[in-house]
Amino acid sequence: MTSGRRAAAWERRRLFLLTASVIVVFAANVVGLFSGISTVLPHLFYLPIVLGAYWYPRRGVPFSFGLAAGYLAITIFFAGLDMGLLIQALARAVVFVAIGAVISLLSLRLREQEERYRGVFDNSEAGTFIVAFGVDGPRIEEVNYVGASLLGSTTDALRGE
């Protein structure tokens, strides 16, 4: 399987997991609100918020805002005019958006650092290898083009050797 196909397959899995987590969380909260449980189940929203903001940091804030708005909508529908529950829901919605914003920011910073590292690693004039020790012995996890040319091979051919 080529790296492009692997990336596309992983992207489909991520979208499926994110969508499934959103559906499960909303369903659990609807059942909870219908049953009068409004304190514990909203915390389940943290899972899709963290996953969405980490995997898609540029869309993390709008995504968490959308989840917060959906949570507010179902709470208003089930709570009616119960002001205590509505204030709690509004406070939770603000926290949902704040968590999405923090995770998005941290994820963006992490990716910037990774790009910086990747640039130094790939463009180094020294042959550079990252070797991990596994059950079957040492394996090359990463190698730059200089290291691959020193061994008369390609970077793709050396990974996993």
Coordinates of N, CA, C and O in Angstrom, one line a residue:
M1 N 0.9 -1.2 0.0 CA 0.0 0.0 0.0 C 0.9 1.2 0.0 O 1.8 1.4 0.8
T2 N 0.6 2.2 -0.9 CA 1.5 3.4 -1.0 C 1.1 4.3 0.2 O 0.1 4.2 0.8
S3 N 2.0 5.2 0.4 CA 1.8 6.1 1.5 C 0.6 7.0 1.3 O -0.1 7.4 2.3
G4 N 0.3 7.3 0.0 CA -0.9 8.1 -0.2 C -2.2 7.4 0.1 O -3.1 7.9 0.6
R5 N -2.2 6.1 -0.2 CA -3.4 5.3 0.1 C -3.5 5.1 1.6 O -4.6 5.1 2.1
R6 N -2.4 4.9 2.3 CA -2.4 4.8 3.7 C -2.9 6.0 4.4 O -3.7 6.0 5.3
A7 N -2.5 7.2 3.9 CA -2.9 8.4 4.4 C -4.4 8.6 4.2 O -5.2 9.1 5.1
A8 N -4.9 8.3 3.0 CA -6.4 8.4 2.7 C -7.2 7.4 3.6 O -8.2 7.8 4.1
A9 N -6.7 6.2 3.8 CA -7.4 5.2 4.6 C -7.4 5.8 6.1 O -8.4 5.6 6.8
W10 N -6.3 6.3 6.5 CA -6.3 6.8 7.9 C -7.2 8.0 8.0 O -7.9 8.2 9.0
E11 N -7.3 8.9 7.0 CA -8.2 10.0 7.0 C -9.6 9.5 7.1 O -10.4 10.1 7.9
R12 N -10.0 8.5 6.4 CA -11.3 8.0 6.4 C -11.6 7.4 7.8 O -12.7 7.6 8.4
R13 N -10.7 6.7 8.4 CA -10.8 6.2 9.8 C -11.1 7.3 10.8 O -11.9 7.2 11.7
R14 N -10.3 8.3 10.7 CA -10.4 9.5 11.6 C -11.8 10.1 11.5 O -12.4 10.4 12.5
L15 N -12.2 10.3 10.2 CA -13.5 10.9 10.1 C -14.6 10.0 10.6 O -15.6 10.5 11.2
F16 N -14.5 8.7 10.4 CA -15.5 7.8 10.9 C -15.5 7.8 12.4 O -16.6 7.9 13.0
L17 N -14.3 7.7 13.0 CA -14.3 7.8 14.5 C -14.8 9.1 15.1 O -15.6 9.0 16.1
L18 N -14.5 10.2 14.4 CA -15.0 11.4 14.9 C -16.5 11.5 14.8 O -17.2 11.9 15.7
T19 N -17.0 11.1 13.6 CA -18.5 11.1 13.4 C -19.2 10.2 14.4 O -20.2 10.6 15.0
A20 N -18.6 9.0 14.5 CA -19.3 8.0 15.5 C -19.3 8.6 16.9 O -20.3 8.4 17.6
S21 N -18.2 9.2 17.3 CA -18.1 9.7 18.7 C -19.1 10.8 18.9 O -19.8 10.9 19.9
V22 N -19.3 11.7 17.8 CA -20.3 12.7 17.9 C -21.7 12.2 18.1 O -22.5 12.6 18.9
I23 N -22.0 11.2 17.2 CA -23.3 10.6 17.3 C -23.6 9.9 18.6 O -24.7 10.1 19.2
V24 N -22.6 9.1 19.1 CA -22.8 8.4 20.4 C -23.0 9.5 21.5 O -23.8 9.3 22.4
V25 N -22.2 10.5 21.5 CA -22.2 11.5 22.6 C -23.6 12.2 22.6 O -24.2 12.4 23.6
F26 N -24.0 12.6 21.4 CA -25.4 13.3 21.3 C -26.5 12.3 21.8 O -27.4 12.7 22.5
A27 N -26.4 11.1 21.3 CA -27.4 10.1 21.7 C -27.4 9.9 23.2 O -28.5 9.9 23.8
A28 N -26.3 9.7 23.8 CA -26.2 9.5 25.2 C -26.7 10.7 26.0 O -27.4 10.6 27.0
N29 N -26.5 11.9 25.5 CA -27.0 13.1 26.2 C -28.5 13.3 26.0 O -29.2 13.7 26.9
V30 N -29.0 12.9 24.9 CA -30.5 13.0 24.7 C -31.1 12.0 25.6 O -32.1 12.4 26.3
V31 N -30.6 10.8 25.7 CA -31.2 9.8 26.6 C -31.1 10.3 28.0 O -32.0 10.2 28.8
G32 N -29.9 10.9 28.4 CA -29.7 11.4 29.7 C -30.6 12.5 30.1 O -31.2 12.5 31.2
L33 N -30.8 13.5 29.2 CA -31.7 14.6 29.4 C -33.2 14.1 29.5 O -33.9 14.6 30.3
F34 N -33.5 13.1 28.7 CA -34.8 12.6 28.7 C -35.1 11.9 30.1 O -36.2 11.9 30.6
S35 N -34.0 11.3 30.6 CA -34.1 10.6 31.9 C -33.9 11.5 33.1 O -33.9 11.0 34.3
G36 N -33.5 12.7 32.9 CA -33.3 13.6 34.0 C -31.8 13.6 34.5 O -31.5 14.2 35.5
I37 N -30.9 13.0 33.7 CA -29.5 13.0 34.0 C -28.8 14.2 33.2 O -28.7 14.1 32.0
S38 N -28.4 15.2 33.9 CA -27.8 16.3 33.1 C -26.5 16.8 33.6 O -25.9 17.7 33.1
T39 N -25.9 16.0 34.6 CA -24.7 16.5 35.2 C -23.4 15.7 34.6 O -22.4 16.3 34.3
V40 N -23.5 14.4 34.5 CA -22.4 13.6 34.1 C -22.2 13.5 32.6 O -21.1 13.6 32.1
L41 N -23.2 13.2 31.9 CA -23.1 12.9 30.5 C -22.6 14.0 29.6 O -21.9 13.7 28.6
P42 N -22.8 15.3 29.9 CA -22.2 16.3 29.0 C -20.6 16.2 29.0 O -20.0 16.7 28.0
H43 N -20.0 15.6 30.0 CA -18.6 15.5 29.9 C -18.1 14.6 28.8 O -16.9 14.6 28.4
L44 N -19.0 13.8 28.3 CA -18.6 12.9 27.1 C -18.2 13.8 25.9 O -17.5 13.3 25.0
F45 N -18.7 15.0 25.8 CA -18.4 15.9 24.7 C -16.9 16.2 24.6 O -16.4 16.5 23.5
Y46 N -16.2 16.0 25.7 CA -14.8 16.3 25.6 C -14.0 15.4 24.6 O -13.1 15.8 24.0
L47 N -14.5 14.1 24.5 CA -13.8 13.2 23.6 C -13.9 13.7 22.1 O -12.8 13.9 21.5
P48 N -15.0 13.9 21.5 CA -15.0 14.4 20.1 C -14.4 15.8 20.0 O -13.8 16.1 19.0
I49 N -14.5 16.7 21.0 CA -13.9 18.0 20.9 C -12.4 17.9 20.9 O -11.7 18.5 20.0
V50 N -11.8 17.0 21.7 CA -10.3 16.9 21.7 C -9.9 16.2 20.4 O -8.9 16.6 19.8
L51 N -10.6 15.1 20.0 CA -10.2 14.5 18.8 C -10.3 15.4 17.6 O -9.4 15.5 16.8
G52 N -11.4 16.1 17.5 CA -11.6 17.0 16.3 C -10.6 18.2 16.3 O -10.0 18.5 15.3
A53 N -10.3 18.8 17.5 CA -9.4 19.9 17.6 C -7.9 19.4 17.3 O -7.1 20.2 16.8
Y54 N -7.6 18.2 17.8 CA -6.2 17.7 17.6 C -6.0 17.3 16.1 O -5.0 17.6 15.5
W55 N -7.0 16.5 15.6 CA -6.8 16.0 14.2 C -7.0 17.1 13.2 O -6.4 17.1 12.1
Y56 N -7.9 18.1 13.4 CA -8.1 19.2 12.5 C -8.0 20.5 13.2 O -9.0 21.2 13.4
P57 N -6.8 20.9 13.6 CA -6.7 22.1 14.4 C -7.2 23.4 13.8 O -7.6 24.3 14.6
R58 N -7.2 23.5 12.5 CA -7.7 24.8 11.9 C -9.2 24.9 12.0 O -9.8 25.9 11.8
R59 N -9.8 23.7 12.2 CA -11.3 23.7 12.3 C -11.7 23.4 13.7 O -12.9 23.2 13.9
G60 N -10.8 23.3 14.6 CA -11.2 22.9 16.0 C -12.1 23.8 16.7 O -13.0 23.4 17.4
V61 N -11.9 25.1 16.6 CA -12.8 26.1 17.3 C -14.2 26.0 16.7 O -15.2 25.9 17.4
P62 N -14.4 26.1 15.3 CA -15.7 26.0 14.8 C -16.4 24.7 15.1 O -17.6 24.6 15.4
F63 N -15.6 23.6 15.1 CA -16.2 22.3 15.4 C -16.7 22.3 16.8 O -17.8 21.8 17.1
S64 N -15.9 22.7 17.8 CA -16.3 22.7 19.2 C -17.4 23.7 19.4 O -18.3 23.4 20.2
F65 N -17.5 24.8 18.7 CA -18.6 25.7 18.7 C -19.9 25.0 18.2 O -20.9 25.2 18.8
G66 N -19.8 24.3 17.2 CA -20.9 23.5 16.6 C -21.4 22.5 17.6 O -22.7 22.4 17.8
L67 N -20.5 21.8 18.3 CA -20.9 20.8 19.3 C -21.6 21.5 20.5 O -22.6 21.0 21.0
A68 N -21.0 22.6 20.9 CA -21.6 23.4 22.0 C -23.0 23.9 21.6 O -23.9 23.8 22.5
A69 N -23.2 24.4 20.4 CA -24.5 24.9 20.0 C -25.5 23.7 19.9 O -26.6 23.9 20.4
G70 N -25.0 22.6 19.5 CA -25.9 21.4 19.4 C -26.3 21.0 20.8 O -27.5 20.6 21.1
Y71 N -25.3 21.0 21.7 CA -25.6 20.6 23.1 C -26.6 21.6 23.7 O -27.6 21.2 24.4
L72 N -26.4 22.9 23.5 CA -27.4 23.9 24.0 C -28.8 23.7 23.4 O -29.8 23.8 24.1
A73 N -28.8 23.3 22.1 CA -30.1 23.1 21.5 C -30.9 22.0 22.1 O -32.1 22.1 22.4
I74 N -30.2 20.8 22.3 CA -30.9 19.7 22.9 C -31.3 20.0 24.4 O -32.3 19.5 24.9
T75 N -30.4 20.7 25.1 CA -30.7 21.0 26.5 C -31.9 22.0 26.6 O -32.8 21.7 27.4
I76 N -32.0 23.0 25.7 CA -33.1 23.9 25.7 C -34.4 23.1 25.4 O -35.5 23.3 26.0
F77 N -34.3 22.2 24.4 CA -35.5 21.4 24.0 C -36.0 20.6 25.2 O -37.2 20.5 25.4
F78 N -35.1 19.9 25.9 CA -35.5 19.1 27.0 C -35.7 19.8 28.4 O -36.5 19.4 29.2
A79 N -35.0 20.9 28.6 CA -35.1 21.6 29.9 C -36.2 22.6 29.9 O -36.7 22.9 31.0
G80 N -36.6 23.0 28.7 CA -37.7 24.0 28.8 C -37.2 25.3 29.4 O -36.2 25.9 29.0
L81 N -37.9 25.8 30.4 CA -37.6 27.0 31.1 C -36.9 26.8 32.4 O -36.9 27.7 33.2
D82 N -36.2 25.7 32.6 CA -35.5 25.4 33.8 C -34.2 26.3 33.8 O -33.2 25.9 33.2
M83 N -34.2 27.4 34.4 CA -33.1 28.4 34.3 C -31.8 27.8 34.9 O -30.7 28.1 34.3
G84 N -31.9 27.0 35.9 CA -30.7 26.4 36.5 C -30.0 25.5 35.5 O -28.7 25.6 35.3
L85 N -30.7 24.7 34.8 CA -30.2 23.8 33.8 C -29.6 24.5 32.6 O -28.6 24.2 32.1
L86 N -30.3 25.6 32.2 CA -29.9 26.3 31.1 C -28.6 27.1 31.3 O -27.7 27.2 30.5
I87 N -28.5 27.6 32.5 CA -27.2 28.3 32.9 C -26.1 27.3 33.0 O -25.0 27.6 32.5
Q88 N -26.3 26.1 33.5 CA -25.3 25.1 33.5 C -24.9 24.7 32.1 O -23.7 24.6 31.8
A89 N -25.9 24.6 31.2 CA -25.6 24.2 29.8 C -24.8 25.3 29.1 O -23.9 25.0 28.4
L90 N -25.1 26.5 29.4 CA -24.4 27.6 28.8 C -22.9 27.7 29.2 O -22.0 27.9 28.4
A91 N -22.7 27.5 30.5 CA -21.4 27.4 31.1 C -20.6 26.3 30.5 O -19.4 26.4 30.1
R92 N -21.2 25.1 30.3 CA -20.5 24.0 29.7 C -20.2 24.3 28.2 O -19.1 23.9 27.8
A93 N -21.1 24.9 27.5 CA -20.9 25.2 26.1 C -19.6 26.2 26.0 O -18.8 26.0 25.1
V94 N -19.5 27.1 26.9 CA -18.4 28.0 26.9 C -17.1 27.2 27.1 O -16.1 27.4 26.4
V95 N -17.1 26.3 28.1 CA -16.0 25.4 28.3 C -15.6 24.6 27.1 O -14.5 24.4 26.8
F96 N -16.7 24.0 26.5 CA -16.4 23.2 25.3 C -15.6 24.0 24.2 O -14.6 23.5 23.7
V97 N -16.0 25.2 24.0 CA -15.4 26.0 23.0 C -13.9 26.4 23.4 O -13.0 26.3 22.7
A98 N -13.8 26.7 24.7 CA -12.4 27.0 25.3 C -11.5 25.8 25.1 O -10.3 25.9 24.7
I99 N -12.0 24.6 25.4 CA -11.2 23.4 25.3 C -10.8 23.2 23.9 O -9.6 22.9 23.5
G100 N -11.7 23.3 23.0 CA -11.4 23.2 21.5 C -10.4 24.2 21.1 O -9.5 23.9 20.3
A101 N -10.5 25.4 21.6 CA -9.5 26.5 21.2 C -8.1 26.1 21.7 O -7.1 26.2 21.0
V102 N -8.0 25.7 23.0 CA -6.7 25.3 23.6 C -6.1 24.1 22.8 O -4.9 24.2 22.5
I103 N -6.9 23.1 22.6 CA -6.3 21.9 21.9 C -5.9 22.3 20.5 O -4.8 21.8 20.0
S104 N -6.7 23.1 19.8 CA -6.3 23.5 18.4 C -5.0 24.3 18.4 O -4.1 24.0 17.6
L105 N -4.9 25.2 19.4 CA -3.6 26.0 19.4 C -2.4 25.1 19.7 O -1.4 25.2 19.1
L106 N -2.6 24.2 20.7 CA -1.5 23.3 21.0 C -1.1 22.4 19.9 O 0.1 22.1 19.6
S107 N -2.1 21.9 19.2 CA -1.9 21.0 18.0 C -1.2 21.8 16.9 O -0.3 21.2 16.3
L108 N -1.6 23.0 16.6 CA -0.9 23.8 15.6 C 0.6 24.1 16.0 O 1.4 23.9 15.1
R109 N 0.8 24.4 17.2 CA 2.2 24.6 17.7 C 3.0 23.3 17.5 O 4.2 23.3 17.1
L110 N 2.4 22.2 17.9 CA 3.1 20.9 17.8 C 3.5 20.6 16.3 O 4.6 20.2 16.0
R111 N 2.5 20.9 15.4 CA 2.8 20.6 14.0 C 3.9 21.6 13.4 O 4.7 21.2 12.6
E112 N 3.9 22.8 13.9 CA 5.0 23.7 13.5 C 6.3 23.2 13.9 O 7.3 23.2 13.2
Q113 N 6.4 22.7 15.2 CA 7.7 22.1 15.7 C 8.1 20.9 14.8 O 9.2 20.7 14.5
E114 N 7.1 20.1 14.5 CA 7.3 18.9 13.7 C 7.9 19.2 12.3 O 8.8 18.6 11.8
E115 N 7.3 20.3 11.7 CA 7.7 20.7 10.4 C 9.2 21.2 10.5 O 10.0 21.0 9.6
R116 N 9.4 21.9 11.5 CA 10.8 22.5 11.7 C 11.8 21.3 11.9 O 12.8 21.3 11.2
Y117 N 11.5 20.3 12.7 CA 12.3 19.2 12.9 C 12.5 18.4 11.6 O 13.6 18.0 11.2
R118 N 11.4 18.2 10.8 CA 11.4 17.5 9.6 C 12.3 18.2 8.6 O 13.0 17.5 7.9
G119 N 12.2 19.5 8.5 CA 13.1 20.3 7.6 C 14.6 20.1 7.9 O 15.4 19.9 7.1
V120 N 14.9 20.1 9.2 CA 16.3 20.0 9.6 C 16.8 18.5 9.3 O 17.8 18.3 8.8
F121 N 15.9 17.6 9.6 CA 16.3 16.2 9.4 C 16.4 15.8 7.9 O 17.4 15.3 7.5
D122 N 15.5 16.2 7.1 CA 15.5 15.9 5.7 C 16.6 16.6 5.0 O 17.2 16.1 4.0
N123 N 16.9 17.8 5.3 CA 17.9 18.6 4.6 C 19.3 18.6 5.2 O 20.1 19.4 4.7
S124 N 19.5 17.8 6.2 CA 20.8 17.8 6.8 C 21.8 17.2 5.8 O 21.5 16.3 5.0
E125 N 23.0 17.7 5.8 CA 24.1 17.2 4.9 C 24.7 15.9 5.5 O 25.6 15.3 4.8
A126 N 24.4 15.6 6.7 CA 24.9 14.4 7.3 C 23.9 13.2 7.1 O 22.7 13.5 7.1
G127 N 24.4 12.0 7.0 CA 23.5 10.9 6.9 C 22.9 10.7 8.2 O 23.6 10.4 9.2
T128 N 21.6 10.8 8.3 CA 20.9 10.7 9.6 C 19.9 9.5 9.6 O 19.1 9.4 8.7
F129 N 19.9 8.7 10.7 CA 19.1 7.6 10.8 C 18.4 7.7 12.2 O 19.0 8.1 13.1
I130 N 17.1 7.3 12.2 CA 16.5 7.1 13.5 C 16.2 5.6 13.6 O 15.5 5.0 12.8
V131 N 16.8 4.9 14.6 CA 16.7 3.5 14.8 C 15.9 3.2 16.1 O 16.2 3.8 17.1
A132 N 15.0 2.3 16.0 CA 14.2 1.9 17.2 C 14.5 0.4 17.4 O 14.6 -0.4 16.5
F133 N 14.6 0.1 18.7 CA 14.8 -1.3 19.0 C 13.5 -2.0 19.3 O 12.8 -1.5 20.2
G134 N 13.2 -3.0 18.6 CA 11.9 -3.7 18.8 C 12.2 -5.2 19.2 O 13.3 -5.6 19.5
V135 N 11.2 -6.0 19.1 CA 11.3 -7.4 19.5 C 12.2 -8.1 18.5 O 13.0 -9.0 19.0
D136 N 12.2 -7.8 17.3 CA 13.0 -8.5 16.3 C 14.4 -7.8 16.1 O 15.2 -8.2 15.2
G137 N 14.7 -6.9 17.0 CA 16.0 -6.2 16.9 C 15.8 -4.8 16.4 O 14.7 -4.3 16.3
P138 N 16.9 -4.1 16.1 CA 16.8 -2.7 15.7 C 16.2 -2.6 14.3 O 16.5 -3.4 13.4
R139 N 15.5 -1.5 14.1 CA 14.8 -1.2 12.8 C 15.0 0.3 12.5 O 14.9 1.1 13.4
I140 N 15.2 0.6 11.2 CA 15.3 2.0 10.8 C 13.9 2.5 10.7 O 13.1 2.0 9.9
E141 N 13.6 3.5 11.5 CA 12.3 4.2 11.4 C 12.3 5.3 10.4 O 11.3 5.5 9.7
E142 N 13.3 6.1 10.4 CA 13.5 7.2 9.5 C 14.9 7.3 9.0 O 15.8 7.0 9.8
V143 N 15.1 7.8 7.8 CA 16.4 8.0 7.3 C 16.3 9.2 6.3 O 15.3 9.3 5.6
N144 N 17.3 10.0 6.3 CA 17.2 11.1 5.3 C 17.9 10.7 4.0 O 18.5 9.6 3.9
Y145 N 17.8 11.5 3.0 CA 18.3 11.1 1.6 C 19.8 10.9 1.6 O 20.3 10.0 0.9
V146 N 20.6 11.6 2.5 CA 22.0 11.4 2.5 C 22.3 10.0 3.1 O 23.2 9.3 2.6
G147 N 21.7 9.7 4.2 CA 21.9 8.4 4.8 C 21.5 7.2 3.8 O 22.2 6.2 3.7
A148 N 20.4 7.4 3.1 CA 20.0 6.4 2.1 C 21.0 6.3 1.0 O 21.4 5.2 0.6
S149 N 21.5 7.4 0.5 CA 22.5 7.3 -0.6 C 23.8 6.7 -0.1 O 24.5 6.1 -0.9
L150 N 24.2 6.9 1.2 CA 25.4 6.3 1.7 C 25.3 4.8 1.6 O 26.3 4.1 1.4
L151 N 24.1 4.3 1.8 CA 23.9 2.8 1.8 C 23.4 2.3 0.4 O 23.1 1.2 0.2
G152 N 23.4 3.3 -0.6 CA 23.0 2.9 -2.0 C 21.6 2.5 -2.1 O 21.2 1.6 -2.8
S153 N 20.7 3.1 -1.3 CA 19.3 2.8 -1.3 C 18.4 4.0 -1.3 O 18.9 5.1 -1.5
T154 N 17.1 3.8 -1.1 CA 16.2 5.0 -1.0 C 15.6 5.0 0.4 O 15.7 4.0 1.1
T155 N 15.1 6.2 0.7 CA 14.5 6.3 2.1 C 13.4 5.4 2.3 O 13.3 4.7 3.4
D156 N 12.5 5.2 1.3 CA 11.4 4.3 1.4 C 11.8 2.8 1.6 O 11.2 2.1 2.4
A157 N 12.9 2.4 0.9 CA 13.3 1.0 0.9 C 14.0 0.7 2.3 O 13.9 -0.4 2.7
L158 N 14.6 1.7 2.9 CA 15.3 1.5 4.2 C 14.4 1.5 5.4 O 14.7 0.9 6.4
R159 N 13.2 2.2 5.3 CA 12.3 2.2 6.5 C 11.9 0.8 6.8 O 11.4 0.1 6.0
G160 N 12.0 0.4 8.1 CA 11.6 -0.9 8.5 C 12.7 -1.9 8.4 O 12.5 -3.1 8.9
E161 N 13.8 -1.6 7.8 CA 14.9 -2.6 7.7 C 15.7 -2.7 8.9 O 15.7 -1.8 9.7

